[in-house]
Tab-separated table of C-alpha atoms in Angstrom:
chain	number	residue	atom	x	y	z
A	152	MET	CA	-37.389	-1.989	-35.003
A	153	ARG	CA	-37.966	-2.662	-31.265
A	154	ASN	CA	-37.435	-6.399	-30.808
A	155	LYS	CA	-35.487	-7.424	-27.793
A	156	THR	CA	-32.806	-10.048	-28.905
A	157	SER	CA	-30.835	-12.426	-27.111
A	158	GLY	CA	-28.567	-11.336	-24.202
A	159	TRP	CA	-26.240	-13.006	-21.867
A	160	LYS	CA	-26.018	-13.106	-18.144
A	161	PHE	CA	-22.483	-13.105	-16.518
A	162	GLY	CA	-20.632	-12.696	-13.248
A	163	ALA	CA	-18.561	-9.670	-12.248
A	164	ARG	CA	-15.457	-9.943	-13.765
A	165	TYR	CA	-15.654	-7.773	-17.250
A	166	LEU	CA	-15.864	-4.268	-15.706
A	167	PHE	CA	-13.906	-1.354	-17.433
A	168	ASN	CA	-14.520	2.004	-18.741
A	169	LYS	CA	-12.880	4.613	-21.021
A	170	VAL	CA	-11.258	7.820	-19.561
A	171	SER	CA	-13.629	10.731	-19.421
A	172	LEU	CA	-11.954	13.958	-20.083
A	173	SER	CA	-13.882	17.216	-18.857
A	174	VAL	CA	-12.963	20.739	-18.601
A	175	TRP	CA	-14.243	22.872	-15.606
A	176	PHE	CA	-14.065	26.547	-14.775
A	177	LEU	CA	-13.369	28.012	-11.445
A	178	ARG	CA	-14.777	31.485	-11.031
A	179	PRO	CA	-13.496	33.216	-7.999
A	180	LEU	CA	-14.652	36.912	-7.561
A	181	SER	CA	-12.946	39.869	-5.779
A	182	ALA	CA	-14.257	43.456	-4.855
A	183	THR	CA	-12.498	45.441	-7.572
A	184	LEU	CA	-11.664	43.016	-10.316
A	185	PHE	CA	-10.481	42.921	-13.846
A	186	ILE	CA	-11.105	39.973	-16.284
A	187	SER	CA	-8.338	37.401	-16.854
A	188	VAL	CA	-9.084	34.673	-19.136
A	189	LEU	CA	-6.699	31.765	-19.342
A	190	SER	CA	-6.798	29.893	-22.705
A	191	ILE	CA	-8.256	26.400	-22.477
A	192	THR	CA	-6.018	25.331	-25.250
A	193	ASN	CA	-2.886	26.383	-23.499
A	194	ALA	CA	-3.979	24.827	-20.313
A	195	ILE	CA	-4.396	21.450	-21.920
A	196	ALA	CA	-1.182	21.673	-23.842
A	197	ALA	CA	0.841	22.796	-20.707
A	198	SER	CA	-0.593	19.942	-18.561
A	199	GLN	CA	-1.277	16.833	-20.498
A	200	LEU	CA	-2.476	13.905	-18.439
A	201	MET	CA	-2.018	10.126	-18.916
A	202	ILE	CA	-3.617	7.820	-16.362
A	203	THR	CA	-3.067	4.156	-16.201
A	204	PRO	CA	-5.080	1.929	-15.652
A	205	THR	CA	-8.065	3.504	-16.826
A	206	ARG	CA	-10.381	1.941	-13.958
A	207	ILE	CA	-9.872	0.155	-10.613
A	208	VAL	CA	-11.921	-2.924	-9.670
A	209	PHE	CA	-11.701	-4.128	-6.106
A	210	SER	CA	-13.001	-7.894	-6.150
A	211	GLU	CA	-13.825	-10.038	-3.022
A	212	LYS	CA	-10.205	-10.646	-2.520
A	213	THR	CA	-8.607	-7.458	-3.598
A	214	ARG	CA	-7.815	-4.716	-0.910
A	215	SER	CA	-5.127	-2.667	-2.637
A	216	ALA	CA	-4.567	-0.983	-6.143
A	217	SER	CA	-2.585	1.741	-7.574
A	218	VAL	CA	-2.828	4.176	-10.293
A	219	THR	CA	-0.007	5.984	-12.312
A	220	ILE	CA	-0.230	9.708	-13.376
A	221	ILE	CA	2.024	10.733	-16.131
A	222	ASN	CA	2.734	14.218	-17.352
A	223	THR	CA	2.853	14.131	-21.008
A	224	GLY	CA	3.154	17.860	-21.563
A	225	ASP	CA	6.110	20.031	-22.005
A	226	SER	CA	5.883	21.875	-18.918
A	227	PRO	CA	5.606	21.101	-15.085
A	228	GLY	CA	2.129	20.159	-13.898
A	229	THR	CA	0.357	20.189	-10.559
A	230	TYR	CA	-2.269	17.673	-10.146
A	231	ARG	CA	-4.977	17.288	-7.293
A	232	VAL	CA	-6.470	13.896	-6.632
A	233	SER	CA	-9.960	13.381	-5.043
A	234	LEU	CA	-12.960	10.968	-5.081
A	235	VAL	CA	-16.302	12.156	-6.537
A	236	ASN	CA	-19.653	10.478	-7.334
A	237	LYS	CA	-21.014	10.623	-10.745
A	238	ARG	CA	-24.064	9.167	-12.554
A	239	MET	CA	-24.110	7.873	-16.026
A	240	THR	CA	-27.165	9.043	-18.165
A	241	VAL	CA	-28.738	6.944	-20.767
A	242	ASP	CA	-26.556	8.686	-23.516
A	243	GLY	CA	-23.473	7.745	-21.592
A	244	GLU	CA	-22.618	11.101	-20.329
A	245	PHE	CA	-21.676	11.599	-16.665
A	246	GLU	CA	-23.272	14.117	-14.245
A	247	ASP	CA	-22.293	14.860	-10.632
A	248	VAL	CA	-24.284	13.439	-7.923
A	249	LYS	CA	-25.077	14.983	-4.480
A	250	GLU	CA	-27.622	12.347	-3.170
A	251	ALA	CA	-27.903	8.737	-4.117
A	252	SER	CA	-31.063	7.588	-5.944
A	253	PRO	CA	-32.473	4.219	-5.134
A	254	GLY	CA	-29.983	1.489	-6.037
A	255	GLU	CA	-27.114	3.741	-6.232
A	256	LEU	CA	-24.151	2.619	-4.274
A	257	PHE	CA	-20.890	4.733	-3.818
A	258	SER	CA	-17.549	3.377	-2.913
A	259	ASP	CA	-15.727	6.825	-1.960
A	260	LYS	CA	-16.408	6.062	1.883
A	261	MET	CA	-14.536	2.679	1.677
A	262	ILE	CA	-11.459	3.968	-0.356
A	263	ARG	CA	-8.178	5.735	1.267
A	264	TYR	CA	-5.550	7.002	-1.182
A	265	SER	CA	-2.328	8.825	-1.147
A	266	PRO	CA	-0.895	11.247	-2.154
A	267	ARG	CA	-3.683	13.882	-2.783
A	268	GLN	CA	-1.572	16.373	-4.747
A	269	VAL	CA	1.539	15.783	-6.852
A	270	VAL	CA	3.884	18.210	-8.849
A	271	LEU	CA	5.420	16.351	-11.849
A	272	GLU	CA	8.217	17.435	-14.379
A	273	PRO	CA	7.515	16.819	-18.068
A	274	GLY	CA	7.752	13.092	-18.719
A	275	LYS	CA	7.737	12.168	-15.081
A	276	SER	CA	5.125	9.899	-13.381
A	277	GLN	CA	3.670	9.363	-9.829
A	278	VAL	CA	1.879	6.516	-8.343
A	279	VAL	CA	-1.097	6.976	-6.347
A	280	ARG	CA	-1.877	4.063	-4.017
A	281	LEU	CA	-5.256	2.848	-2.899
A	282	GLY	CA	-6.587	0.902	-0.082
A	283	LEU	CA	-10.013	-0.650	0.533
A	284	ARG	CA	-11.689	-0.689	4.095
A	285	LYS	CA	-15.146	-2.513	3.888
A	286	PRO	CA	-17.475	-1.691	6.894
A	287	SER	CA	-18.940	-4.743	8.560
A	288	GLY	CA	-22.318	-5.539	7.398
A	289	LEU	CA	-22.062	-4.369	3.964
A	290	LYS	CA	-24.674	-5.458	1.635
A	291	ALA	CA	-23.919	-7.398	-1.493
A	292	GLY	CA	-23.786	-5.210	-4.722
A	293	GLU	CA	-21.496	-3.018	-6.801
A	294	TYR	CA	-20.248	0.200	-5.353
A	295	ARG	CA	-18.834	2.778	-7.523
A	296	SER	CA	-17.176	6.375	-7.232
A	297	HIS	CA	-14.837	8.148	-9.614
A	298	MET	CA	-11.186	9.184	-8.894
A	299	LEU	CA	-10.702	12.625	-10.312
A	300	PHE	CA	-7.369	13.796	-11.516
A	301	ARG	CA	-7.306	17.626	-11.954
A	302	ALA	CA	-4.473	19.541	-13.774
A	303	ILE	CA	-4.159	22.927	-12.012
A	304	PRO	CA	-2.645	25.474	-14.291
A	305	GLU	CA	-0.408	28.177	-13.149
A	306	VAL	CA	-1.728	31.877	-13.034
A	307	ASP	CA	-0.064	34.093	-15.463
A	308	GLU	CA	0.324	37.144	-12.991
A	309	SER	CA	2.272	39.353	-15.542
A	310	ALA	CA	-0.715	39.123	-17.810
A	311	GLU	CA	-2.976	40.256	-15.078
A	312	ALA	CA	-0.615	43.136	-14.369
A	313	ASN	CA	-0.976	44.584	-17.816
A	314	VAL	CA	-4.784	44.889	-17.451
A	315	GLN	CA	-6.377	47.956	-16.252
A	316	PRO	CA	-8.743	47.752	-13.452
A	317	SER	CA	-12.378	48.284	-14.271
A	318	THR	CA	-15.437	49.163	-12.020
A	319	GLY	CA	-17.969	46.597	-11.052
A	320	VAL	CA	-17.865	42.725	-10.446
A	321	THR	CA	-15.996	40.921	-12.896
A	322	ILE	CA	-15.094	37.031	-13.290
A	323	LYS	CA	-11.568	35.540	-13.364
A	324	LEU	CA	-11.416	32.382	-15.341
A	325	LYS	CA	-9.270	29.491	-15.065
A	326	ALA	CA	-9.296	26.462	-17.217
A	327	ILE	CA	-8.840	23.135	-15.327
A	328	VAL	CA	-8.391	19.963	-17.289
A	329	GLY	CA	-9.574	16.846	-15.269
A	330	ILE	CA	-9.791	13.147	-16.040
A	331	SER	CA	-11.747	10.863	-14.190
A	332	ILE	CA	-11.700	6.865	-13.675
A	333	PRO	CA	-14.196	4.658	-12.086
A	334	VAL	CA	-13.277	2.876	-8.917
A	335	ILE	CA	-15.415	0.023	-8.307
A	336	VAL	CA	-15.926	-2.265	-5.300
A	337	ARG	CA	-17.982	-5.571	-5.657
A	338	HIS	CA	-19.073	-7.318	-2.502
A	339	GLY	CA	-21.015	-10.508	-2.265
A	340	LYS	CA	-22.901	-11.944	-5.183
A	341	THR	CA	-22.937	-9.875	-8.302
A	342	GLU	CA	-24.304	-10.509	-11.760
A	343	ALA	CA	-25.788	-8.820	-14.704
A	344	GLY	CA	-27.559	-9.541	-17.835
A	345	ILE	CA	-27.494	-7.386	-21.252
A	346	SER	CA	-29.560	-7.418	-24.397
A	347	PHE	CA	-30.451	-5.291	-27.316
A	348	VAL	CA	-33.725	-3.501	-27.295
A	349	SER	CA	-33.373	-1.911	-30.685
A	350	ALA	CA	-31.031	-1.303	-33.543
A	351	GLU	CA	-31.440	0.703	-36.688
A	352	TYR	CA	-29.168	1.812	-39.788
A	353	LEU	CA	-29.547	5.618	-40.623
A	354	PRO	CA	-28.060	6.575	-43.742
A	355	ALA	CA	-26.108	9.844	-44.114
A	356	GLN	CA	-28.785	12.651	-44.491
A	357	PRO	CA	-28.447	15.621	-46.969
A	358	LYS	CA	-25.233	17.673	-46.034
A	359	GLU	CA	-24.043	14.857	-43.959
A	360	ASP	CA	-21.063	12.645	-44.733
A	361	GLN	CA	-21.527	10.068	-41.852
A	362	SER	CA	-24.150	7.211	-41.678
A	363	HIS	CA	-24.719	5.666	-38.117
A	364	ILE	CA	-26.118	2.812	-36.478
A	365	ILE	CA	-28.628	3.706	-33.477
A	366	MET	CA	-29.138	1.196	-30.832
A	367	GLU	CA	-30.437	0.604	-27.271
A	368	LEU	CA	-28.922	-1.718	-24.738
A	369	GLU	CA	-30.615	-2.925	-21.546
A	370	ARG	CA	-28.922	-4.007	-18.340
A	371	SER	CA	-30.338	-6.073	-15.640
A	372	GLY	CA	-28.832	-7.331	-12.464
A	373	ASN	CA	-26.825	-5.696	-9.532
A	374	ARG	CA	-23.750	-4.787	-11.412
A	375	SER	CA	-22.457	-2.945	-14.361
A	376	VAL	CA	-21.475	-4.236	-17.617
A	377	TYR	CA	-18.560	-3.239	-20.007
A	378	GLY	CA	-17.735	-4.297	-23.550
A	379	ASP	CA	-16.990	-3.282	-27.075
A	380	LEU	CA	-19.358	-3.143	-30.059
A	381	LEU	CA	-18.739	-4.474	-33.544
A	382	ALA	CA	-20.791	-4.229	-36.591
A	383	GLU	CA	-20.109	-6.269	-39.731
A	384	PHE	CA	-22.130	-6.014	-43.029
A	385	ILE	CA	-22.856	-9.581	-44.329
A	386	ALA	CA	-23.262	-9.281	-48.183
A	387	LYS	CA	-25.664	-11.671	-50.101
A	388	ASN	CA	-22.604	-13.853	-50.904
A	389	GLY	CA	-21.572	-14.350	-47.300
A	390	ASP	CA	-18.677	-11.709	-47.340
A	391	ARG	CA	-18.338	-9.971	-44.096
A	392	THR	CA	-16.927	-6.479	-43.796
A	393	VAL	CA	-16.457	-4.462	-40.591
A	394	ILE	CA	-18.290	-1.045	-41.041
A	395	ALA	CA	-18.252	0.170	-37.307
A	396	GLN	CA	-16.712	-0.228	-33.817
A	397	GLY	CA	-16.954	0.966	-30.350
A	398	SER	CA	-14.882	0.335	-27.364
A	399	GLY	CA	-15.386	0.807	-23.700
A	400	VAL	CA	-19.173	0.861	-23.878
A	401	ALA	CA	-20.442	0.758	-20.221
A	402	LEU	CA	-23.878	0.598	-18.463
A	403	TYR	CA	-23.540	1.492	-14.919
A	404	THR	CA	-25.821	0.880	-12.036
A	405	PRO	CA	-28.473	1.952	-11.144
A	406	GLY	CA	-29.204	2.714	-14.880
A	407	THR	CA	-30.766	0.112	-17.043
A	408	MET	CA	-30.691	1.504	-20.574
A	409	ARG	CA	-27.877	3.020	-22.658
A	410	ARG	CA	-28.506	4.716	-26.153
A	411	ILE	CA	-25.844	4.623	-28.449
A	412	LYS	CA	-25.020	6.194	-32.005
A	413	LEU	CA	-22.141	4.477	-33.600
A	414	PRO	CA	-20.500	6.059	-36.572
A	415	VAL	CA	-20.391	3.900	-39.804
A	416	ASN	CA	-17.448	3.923	-41.895
A	417	LEU	CA	-17.737	2.272	-45.224
A	418	PRO	CA	-14.882	0.947	-47.220
A	419	ALA	CA	-14.503	2.491	-50.631
A	420	GLY	CA	-16.786	0.770	-53.166
A	421	LEU	CA	-19.007	-0.877	-50.518
A	422	GLU	CA	-22.617	-0.176	-50.654
A	423	LEU	CA	-25.168	-1.445	-48.012
A	424	THR	CA	-27.674	-3.141	-50.077
A	425	LYS	CA	-29.220	-6.668	-50.020
A	426	GLY	CA	-27.554	-7.767	-46.951
A	427	THR	CA	-27.497	-8.010	-43.188
A	428	ILE	CA	-25.765	-5.942	-40.473
A	429	ASP	CA	-24.539	-8.085	-37.625
A	430	ILE	CA	-23.900	-6.249	-34.278
A	431	LEU	CA	-22.030	-7.718	-31.414
A	432	TYR	CA	-21.658	-6.426	-27.816
A	433	ARG	CA	-18.868	-8.452	-26.422
A	434	SER	CA	-15.958	-8.447	-23.882
A	435	PRO	CA	-12.676	-6.888	-25.079
A	436	ILE	CA	-10.468	-9.119	-27.247
A	437	ASP	CA	-7.785	-9.147	-24.725
A	438	GLN	CA	-10.319	-10.679	-22.419
A	439	GLY	CA	-11.623	-13.289	-24.605
A	440	GLY	CA	-14.093	-11.434	-26.931
A	441	ARG	CA	-17.168	-13.554	-25.498
A	442	VAL	CA	-20.368	-12.215	-26.965
A	443	PHE	CA	-22.853	-10.718	-24.487
A	444	ALA	CA	-25.462	-9.788	-26.942
A	445	GLN	CA	-26.222	-9.763	-30.679
A	446	GLN	CA	-28.669	-7.989	-32.907
A	447	GLN	CA	-29.028	-7.976	-36.742
A	448	ILE	CA	-30.499	-5.396	-39.046
A	449	LYS	CA	-31.797	-6.460	-42.556
A	450	VAL	CA	-30.557	-3.969	-45.450
A	451	PRO	CA	-32.956	-4.093	-48.321
C-alpha cells in the first residue's frame, strides 16, 4: 500500500522532540595498563539525569532560554554541557555530524550558554542559561544543534589498585551517560508540509507476541515537524478503539522521510477483522491536537 494521502502545511510553532538517551565509551590508553571496566548499570544508577524542558526553540522574538538539570540519582554527579551537531536518519536515529550536508543548518555558532559543567548532590538542580546571537545577513530557515548533558562517573581507584598489571596495551573503559535535546533557531519565514506515503498493518509473526503498524511519513518545506501518532480500530458497527500510540515523532531538516514501526496493543477480546485502522499524525493534545496528516488501512 503506497498511496500518498492528505497532509497539512503549517507554520513554525509545533516543534518538539523527545529526549534521546545514549551511552558513550571513553578509551584512554597508557604504556603499561590493566583493564578496568566500569559497569554501565552502576554508572546510570549513580548519575541519573532529568532535563527540562526537552527542547529549546528560539522564535523570531526569543533571545534567551533556560534548561534545568536535575540529579535524580542517589549519589553526587558531575555533568558537562556542550553543543553538538546531529543528523536524524530515516529510521529516527541520530548520528554525529562533522560536515553539513546540503540544506543542513546548525545553531551551535549562535548559542551562548553557561555554566558548562556542574556538580550536583542527589535531588539538586542547576539552571543552564542560553542566549542567542544571530549574525547579520542570516538567511531564512531553521537552524538546529543539540545540547548534550554528560554525566561523568567517578573512577574507582581502589578497584584499579587490586588488579595486577599485565603486559601489552590494554583499554580502560568508562561508561558515560548522556542526554541530548534539540536547540532550534527559526529565522525568517519557515513552513512545512507533512503527509503519509504508506501504512501497513503487520500481524504478529510466529514466535512473536507483538503486531505492528509500519508507516512512512514525508516532510516538505524548510522546517522540521513534530507530533504524536494515534491509531484507532474502527469496527464495522462504528465502535472506535485505540490500538497504538506514539509521542514525540519528529522529522528534522534536511531529511524528508521517516519510517516508523509502531507497536500495536490490542485490548483483551478485540480482533482486528472487518474494519478500518485510522491513523492520525497530530500536534500534542496540550497544543491543540490539530491533525497534520491522516491515513487509513482496511482490515479484511
